Coordinates of C-alpha atoms in Angstrom, one line a residue:
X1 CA -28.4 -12.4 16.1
X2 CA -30.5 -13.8 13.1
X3 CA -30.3 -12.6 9.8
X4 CA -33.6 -11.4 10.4
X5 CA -33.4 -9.6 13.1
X6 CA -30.5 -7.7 11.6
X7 CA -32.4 -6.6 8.7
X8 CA -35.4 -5.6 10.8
X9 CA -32.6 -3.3 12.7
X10 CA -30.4 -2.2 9.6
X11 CA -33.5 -2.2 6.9
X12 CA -31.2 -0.1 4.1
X13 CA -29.2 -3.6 4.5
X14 CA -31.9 -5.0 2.0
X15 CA -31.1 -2.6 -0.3
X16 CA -28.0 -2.6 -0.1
X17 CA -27.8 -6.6 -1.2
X18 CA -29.4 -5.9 -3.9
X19 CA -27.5 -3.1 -5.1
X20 CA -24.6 -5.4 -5.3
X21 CA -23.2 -6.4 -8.8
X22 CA -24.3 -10.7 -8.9
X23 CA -21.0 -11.4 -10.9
X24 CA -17.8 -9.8 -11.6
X25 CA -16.0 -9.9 -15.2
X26 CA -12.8 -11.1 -14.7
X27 CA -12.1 -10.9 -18.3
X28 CA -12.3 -7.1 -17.8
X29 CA -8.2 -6.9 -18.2
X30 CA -5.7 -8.8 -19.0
X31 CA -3.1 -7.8 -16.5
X32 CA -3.2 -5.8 -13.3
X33 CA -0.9 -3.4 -15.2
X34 CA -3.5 -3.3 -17.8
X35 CA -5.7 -1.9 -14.9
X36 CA -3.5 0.9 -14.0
X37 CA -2.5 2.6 -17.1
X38 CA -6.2 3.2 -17.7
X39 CA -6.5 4.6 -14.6
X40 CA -3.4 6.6 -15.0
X41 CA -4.9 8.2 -18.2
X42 CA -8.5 7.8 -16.7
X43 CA -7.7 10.2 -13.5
X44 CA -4.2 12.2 -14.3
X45 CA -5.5 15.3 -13.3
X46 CA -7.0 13.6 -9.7
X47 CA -5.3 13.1 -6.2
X48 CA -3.8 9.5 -5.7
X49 CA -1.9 9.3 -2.9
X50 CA -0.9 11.9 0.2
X51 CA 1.4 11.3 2.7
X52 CA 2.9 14.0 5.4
X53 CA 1.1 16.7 3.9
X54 CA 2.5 15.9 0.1
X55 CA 0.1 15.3 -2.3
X56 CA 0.7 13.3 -6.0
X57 CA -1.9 12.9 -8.4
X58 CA -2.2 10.1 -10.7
X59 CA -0.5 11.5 -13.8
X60 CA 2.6 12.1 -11.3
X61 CA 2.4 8.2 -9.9
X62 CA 2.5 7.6 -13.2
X63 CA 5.5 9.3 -14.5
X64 CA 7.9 8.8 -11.9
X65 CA 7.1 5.0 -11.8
X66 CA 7.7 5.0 -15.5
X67 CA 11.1 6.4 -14.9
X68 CA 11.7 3.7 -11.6
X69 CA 11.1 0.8 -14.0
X70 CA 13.3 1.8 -16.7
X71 CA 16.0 2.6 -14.2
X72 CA 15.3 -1.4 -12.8
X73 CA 15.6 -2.6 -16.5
X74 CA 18.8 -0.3 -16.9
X75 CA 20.4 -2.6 -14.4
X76 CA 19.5 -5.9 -16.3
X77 CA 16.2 -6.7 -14.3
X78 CA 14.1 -8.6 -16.5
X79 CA 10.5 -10.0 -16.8
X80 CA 9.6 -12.6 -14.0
X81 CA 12.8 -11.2 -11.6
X82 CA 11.7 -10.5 -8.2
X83 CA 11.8 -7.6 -6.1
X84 CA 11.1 -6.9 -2.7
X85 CA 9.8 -3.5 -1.3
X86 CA 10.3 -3.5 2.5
X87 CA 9.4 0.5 4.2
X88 CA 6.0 1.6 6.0
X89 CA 2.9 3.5 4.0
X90 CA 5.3 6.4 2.3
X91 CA 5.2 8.0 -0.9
X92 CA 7.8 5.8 -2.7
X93 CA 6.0 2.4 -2.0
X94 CA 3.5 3.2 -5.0
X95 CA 6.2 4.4 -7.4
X96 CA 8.4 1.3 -6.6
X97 CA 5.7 -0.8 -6.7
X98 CA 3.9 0.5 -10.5
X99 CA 7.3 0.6 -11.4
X100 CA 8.2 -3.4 -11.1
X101 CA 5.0 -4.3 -12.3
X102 CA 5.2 -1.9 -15.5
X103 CA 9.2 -3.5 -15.8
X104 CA 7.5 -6.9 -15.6
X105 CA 8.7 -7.7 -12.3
X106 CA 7.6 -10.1 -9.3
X107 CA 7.1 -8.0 -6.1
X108 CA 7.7 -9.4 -2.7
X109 CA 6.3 -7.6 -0.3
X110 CA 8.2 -7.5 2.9
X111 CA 7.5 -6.9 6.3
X112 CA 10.0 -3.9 7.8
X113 CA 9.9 -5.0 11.2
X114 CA 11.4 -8.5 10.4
X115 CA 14.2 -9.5 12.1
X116 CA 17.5 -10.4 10.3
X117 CA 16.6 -13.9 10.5
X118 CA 13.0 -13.7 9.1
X119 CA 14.3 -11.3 6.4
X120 CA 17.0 -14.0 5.5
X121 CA 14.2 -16.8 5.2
X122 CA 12.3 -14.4 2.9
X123 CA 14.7 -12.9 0.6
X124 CA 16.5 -16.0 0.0
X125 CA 12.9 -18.2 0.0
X126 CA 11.4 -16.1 -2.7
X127 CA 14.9 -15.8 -4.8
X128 CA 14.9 -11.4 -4.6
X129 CA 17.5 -10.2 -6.7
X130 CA 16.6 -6.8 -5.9
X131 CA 15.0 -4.7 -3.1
X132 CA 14.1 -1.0 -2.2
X133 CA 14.6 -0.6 1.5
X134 CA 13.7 2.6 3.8
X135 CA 17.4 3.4 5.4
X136 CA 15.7 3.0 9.4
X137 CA 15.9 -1.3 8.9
X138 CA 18.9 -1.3 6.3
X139 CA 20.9 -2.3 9.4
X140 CA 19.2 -5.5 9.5
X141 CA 20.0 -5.7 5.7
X142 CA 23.2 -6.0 6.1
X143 CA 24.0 -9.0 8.7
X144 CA 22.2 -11.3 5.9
X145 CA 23.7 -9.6 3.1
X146 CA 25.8 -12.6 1.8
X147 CA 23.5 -14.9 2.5
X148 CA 21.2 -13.5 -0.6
X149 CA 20.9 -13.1 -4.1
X150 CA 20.5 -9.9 -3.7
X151 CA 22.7 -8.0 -6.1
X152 CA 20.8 -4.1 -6.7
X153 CA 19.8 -2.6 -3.5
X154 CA 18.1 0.8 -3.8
X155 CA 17.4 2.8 -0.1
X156 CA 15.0 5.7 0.7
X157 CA 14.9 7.8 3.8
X158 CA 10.7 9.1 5.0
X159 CA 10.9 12.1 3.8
X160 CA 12.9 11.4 0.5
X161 CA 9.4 12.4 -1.3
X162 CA 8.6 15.9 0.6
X163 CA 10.0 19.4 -0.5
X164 CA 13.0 20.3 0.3
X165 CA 12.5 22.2 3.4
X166 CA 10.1 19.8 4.7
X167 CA 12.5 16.9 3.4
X168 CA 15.5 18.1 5.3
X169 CA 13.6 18.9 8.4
X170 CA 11.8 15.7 8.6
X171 CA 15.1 13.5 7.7
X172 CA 17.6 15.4 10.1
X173 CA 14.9 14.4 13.0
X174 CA 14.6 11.0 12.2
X175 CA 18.4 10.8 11.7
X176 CA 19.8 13.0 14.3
X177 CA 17.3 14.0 17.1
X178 CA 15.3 10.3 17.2
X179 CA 17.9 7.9 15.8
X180 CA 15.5 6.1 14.0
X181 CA 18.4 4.9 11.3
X182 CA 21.4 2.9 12.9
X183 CA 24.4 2.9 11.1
X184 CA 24.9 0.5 7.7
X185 CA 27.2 0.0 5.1
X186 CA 25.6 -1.7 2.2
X187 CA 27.8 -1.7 -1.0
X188 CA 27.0 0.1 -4.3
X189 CA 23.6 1.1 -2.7
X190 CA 21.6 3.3 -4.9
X191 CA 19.1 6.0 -3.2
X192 CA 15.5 6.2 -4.6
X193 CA 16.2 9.6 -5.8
X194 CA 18.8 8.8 -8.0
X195 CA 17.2 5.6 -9.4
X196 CA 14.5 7.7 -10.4
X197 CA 16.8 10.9 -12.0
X198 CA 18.1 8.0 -13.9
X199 CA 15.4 6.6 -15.0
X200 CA 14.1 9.7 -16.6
X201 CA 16.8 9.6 -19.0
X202 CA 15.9 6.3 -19.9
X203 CA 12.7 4.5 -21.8
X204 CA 10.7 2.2 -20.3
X205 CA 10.3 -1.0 -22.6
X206 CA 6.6 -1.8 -21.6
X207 CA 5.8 -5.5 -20.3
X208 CA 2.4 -7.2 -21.1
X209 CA 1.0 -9.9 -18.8
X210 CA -1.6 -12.6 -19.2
X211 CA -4.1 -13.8 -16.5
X212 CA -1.4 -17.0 -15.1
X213 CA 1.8 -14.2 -14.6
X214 CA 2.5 -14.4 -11.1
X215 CA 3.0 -11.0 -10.1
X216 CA 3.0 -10.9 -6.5
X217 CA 4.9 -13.3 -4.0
X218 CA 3.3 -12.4 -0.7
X219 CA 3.9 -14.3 2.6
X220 CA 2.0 -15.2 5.3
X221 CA 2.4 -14.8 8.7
X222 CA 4.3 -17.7 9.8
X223 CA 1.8 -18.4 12.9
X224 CA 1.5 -22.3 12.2
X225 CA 5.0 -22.5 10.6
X226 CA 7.7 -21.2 8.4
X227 CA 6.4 -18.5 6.4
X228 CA 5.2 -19.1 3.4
X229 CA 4.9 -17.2 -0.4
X230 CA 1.5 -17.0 -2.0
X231 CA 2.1 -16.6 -5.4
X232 CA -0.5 -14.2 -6.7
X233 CA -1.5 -14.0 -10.3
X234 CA -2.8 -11.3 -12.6
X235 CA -6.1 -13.1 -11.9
X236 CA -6.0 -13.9 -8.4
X237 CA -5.3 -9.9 -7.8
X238 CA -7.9 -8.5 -10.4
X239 CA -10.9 -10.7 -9.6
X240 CA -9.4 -9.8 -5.7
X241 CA -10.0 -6.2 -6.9
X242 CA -13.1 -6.3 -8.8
X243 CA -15.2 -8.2 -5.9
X244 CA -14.0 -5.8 -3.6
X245 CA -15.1 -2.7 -5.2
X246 CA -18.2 -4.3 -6.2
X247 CA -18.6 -5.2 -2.6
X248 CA -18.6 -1.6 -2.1
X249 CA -19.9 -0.3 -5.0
X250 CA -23.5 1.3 -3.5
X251 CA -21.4 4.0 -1.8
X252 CA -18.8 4.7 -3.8
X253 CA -18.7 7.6 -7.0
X254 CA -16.1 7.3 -9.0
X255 CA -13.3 9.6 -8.6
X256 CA -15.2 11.4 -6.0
X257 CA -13.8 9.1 -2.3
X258 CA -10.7 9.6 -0.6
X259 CA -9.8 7.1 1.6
X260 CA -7.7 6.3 4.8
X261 CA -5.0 4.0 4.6
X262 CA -3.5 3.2 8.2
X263 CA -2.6 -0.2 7.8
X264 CA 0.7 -0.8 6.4
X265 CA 0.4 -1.7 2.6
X266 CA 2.9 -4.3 2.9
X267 CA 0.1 -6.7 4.2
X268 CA -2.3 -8.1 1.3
X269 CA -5.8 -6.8 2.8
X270 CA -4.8 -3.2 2.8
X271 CA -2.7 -4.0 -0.6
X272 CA -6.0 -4.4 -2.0
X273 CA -8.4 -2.5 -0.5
X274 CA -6.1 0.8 0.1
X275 CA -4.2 0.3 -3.8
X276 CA -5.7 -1.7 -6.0
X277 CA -9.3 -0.9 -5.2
X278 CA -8.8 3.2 -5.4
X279 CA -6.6 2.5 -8.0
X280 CA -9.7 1.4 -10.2
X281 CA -11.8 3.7 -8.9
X282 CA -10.0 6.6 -9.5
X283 CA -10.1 7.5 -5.5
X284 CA -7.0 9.7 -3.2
X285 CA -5.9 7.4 -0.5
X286 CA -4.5 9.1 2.1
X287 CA -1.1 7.1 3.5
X288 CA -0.6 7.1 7.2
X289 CA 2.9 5.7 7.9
X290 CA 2.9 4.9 11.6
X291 CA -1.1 4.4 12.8
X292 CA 0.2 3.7 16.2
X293 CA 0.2 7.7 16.7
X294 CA -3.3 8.3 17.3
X295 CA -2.8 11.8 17.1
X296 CA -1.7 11.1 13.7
X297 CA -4.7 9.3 12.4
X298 CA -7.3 11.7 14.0
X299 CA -5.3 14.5 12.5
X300 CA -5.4 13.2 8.7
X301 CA -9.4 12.9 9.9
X302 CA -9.7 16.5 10.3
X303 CA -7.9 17.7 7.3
X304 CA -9.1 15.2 4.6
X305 CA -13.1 14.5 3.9
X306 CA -12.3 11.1 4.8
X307 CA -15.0 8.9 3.2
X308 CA -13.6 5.1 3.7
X309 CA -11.3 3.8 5.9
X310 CA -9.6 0.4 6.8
X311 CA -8.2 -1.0 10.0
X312 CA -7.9 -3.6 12.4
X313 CA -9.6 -4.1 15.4
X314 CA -7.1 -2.5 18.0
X315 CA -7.4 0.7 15.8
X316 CA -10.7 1.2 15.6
X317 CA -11.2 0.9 19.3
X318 CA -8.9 2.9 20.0
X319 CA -10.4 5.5 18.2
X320 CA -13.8 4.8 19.3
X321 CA -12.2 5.5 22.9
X322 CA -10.5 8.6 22.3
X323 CA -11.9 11.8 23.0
X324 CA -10.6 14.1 21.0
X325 CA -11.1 11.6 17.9
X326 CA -15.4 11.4 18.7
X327 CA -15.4 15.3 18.0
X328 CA -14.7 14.8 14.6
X329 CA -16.9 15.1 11.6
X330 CA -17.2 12.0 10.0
X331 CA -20.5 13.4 8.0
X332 CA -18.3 12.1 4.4
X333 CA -17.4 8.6 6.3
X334 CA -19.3 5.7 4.2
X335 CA -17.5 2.8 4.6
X336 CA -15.1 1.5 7.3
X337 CA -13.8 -2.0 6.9
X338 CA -12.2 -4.5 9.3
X339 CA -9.2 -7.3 8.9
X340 CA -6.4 -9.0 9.6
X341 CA -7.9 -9.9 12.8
X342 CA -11.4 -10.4 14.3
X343 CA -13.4 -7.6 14.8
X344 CA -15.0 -7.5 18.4
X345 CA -18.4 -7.2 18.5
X346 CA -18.8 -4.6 21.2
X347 CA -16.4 -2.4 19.1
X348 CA -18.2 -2.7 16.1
X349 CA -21.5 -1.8 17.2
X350 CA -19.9 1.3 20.0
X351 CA -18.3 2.5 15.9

């Protein structure tokens, strides 16, 4: 198909091309962290993540990350250390993650369903002195213990961020009816609730960054070899951001989007487009922790106004398959976007 042809078949392409921003200014901020405290002061009062039914807005985010960076500079983490954050789309992995950054640390994201060996070649590859690990893979953790430098090791269960009714119910299943978390023993392990109880006591000595601070070590697949660590800088992540949302920009309103986040954050395409971008544009991303539930997916559809999405190709036609999931209303859906593998064309055009 021409690029002709497509624009005589989608003409509000047309417009579209030329509602787009020609240029970005990547002189906008100075740091990624410079980024989110505006929007932390910009938005308090809106929505910024939800996950299991749990809602926290901005000004929450906020606080609690402020407390989980002064409890990881409490334990003699300093500017440039690296941490890695290894659990599926939950409530903590924003908080732990705002909370390196604003202590000046390097995060390394990390795949949860490595296996002991990958993890080794990870941990020990990108030098971790610290990680926050969800309790279901701290199993795995522990055969390659010793073979790290890791020396603070903070855990979290799924529903460590819920109330306490929904908390206990949630966690005892997991635990105790699907077995979800094999037995560990990990010494002087710290849980996530603690670290940030702790942390509120404390103050947070903020960090500035310039455009060169690598802030994010993030690996790739390992497909035609060892994995390897990008190193991502303040630069590399805010022009990453800024061309995104520009790319986006003729159907988004600030404030005013909520989007769906089923692929797992851990993985840079929905890092950027399901963090950094509603981050920026003061949107409420909705975090779904296991997409492979269907049921799941098409049940965050029907009680959020879902107005952008991300997924991969598998995802989408599943959905576009399922019956249930094509009596929704997707009358709010503007924008769904495709990666980390090709997008079929017979799926995209039955979507």
């Amino acid at each position: 198909m021409t690029n002709s042809t497509i624009l005589e078949q989608r003409p509000w392409l047309k417009h579209y091309r030329s509602s787009i921003p020609a240029d970005i200014d990547v002189q906008q901020y100075n740091s990624l962290l410079e980024m989110l405290e505006e929007s932390f002061k910009k938005y308090a009062s809106l929505p910024a993540f939800s996950n299991m039914g749990k809602t926290m807005t901005y000004s929450e985010i906020d606080k609690l990350s402020n407390q989980f960076g002064a409890f990881l500079q409490s334990k003699g983490l300093k500017k440039g250390d690296r941490i890695a954050i290894m659990m599926p789309n939950l409530l903590q992995y924003p908080i732990a993650l705002f909370g390196a950054f604003k202590a000046g640390l390097v995060v390394v994201n990390t795949n949860p369903l490595y296996t002991p060996r990958e993890m080794e070649h990870q941990l020990t590859d990108a030098g971790a002195t610290a990680i926050v690990i969800l309790e279901n893979f701290a199993h795995n953790l522990e055969k390659i213990l010793p073979k790290t430098n890791i020396k603070l090791i903070i855990t979290t269960s799924i529903g460590e961020m819920l109330p306490f009714l929904k908390r206990s119910i949630v966690n005892y299943v997991v635990r105790n009816v699907k077995k979800m978390v094999p037995a560990y023993s990990l010494p002087a392990e710290i849980k996530f609730g603690k670290a940030i109880a702790d942390g509120g006591k404390l103050q947070l000595q903020r960090q500035t960054g310039t455009h060169d601070d690598v802030i994010l070590l993030q690996y790739t697949g390992g497909t035609t070899g060892v994995s390897k660590g990008a190193m991502l800088t303040n630069r590399n992540m805010i022009a990453n951001m800024l061309q995104g949302a520009a790319f986006m920009s003729p159907f988004t309103v600030e404030g005013k989007e909520t989007m769906l986040c089923p692929l797992p954050i851990y993985h840079i395409f929905a890092f950027t487009m399901n963090v950094l971008i509603p981050m920026n544009g003061g949107f409420h991303s909705i975090l779904v922790t296991n997409p492979r539930e269907i049921k799941t997916v098409i049940d965050t559809f029907k009680k959020y106004p879902i107005s952008m999405m991300t997924g991969v190709n598998t995802l989408f036609n599943a959905l576009v398959n399922n019956e249930d999931f094509k009596k929704l209303d997707f009358s709010k859906l503007k924008i769904a976007g495709a990666g980390g593998m090709a997008l079929q064309r017979v799926v995209a055009e039955k979507w």
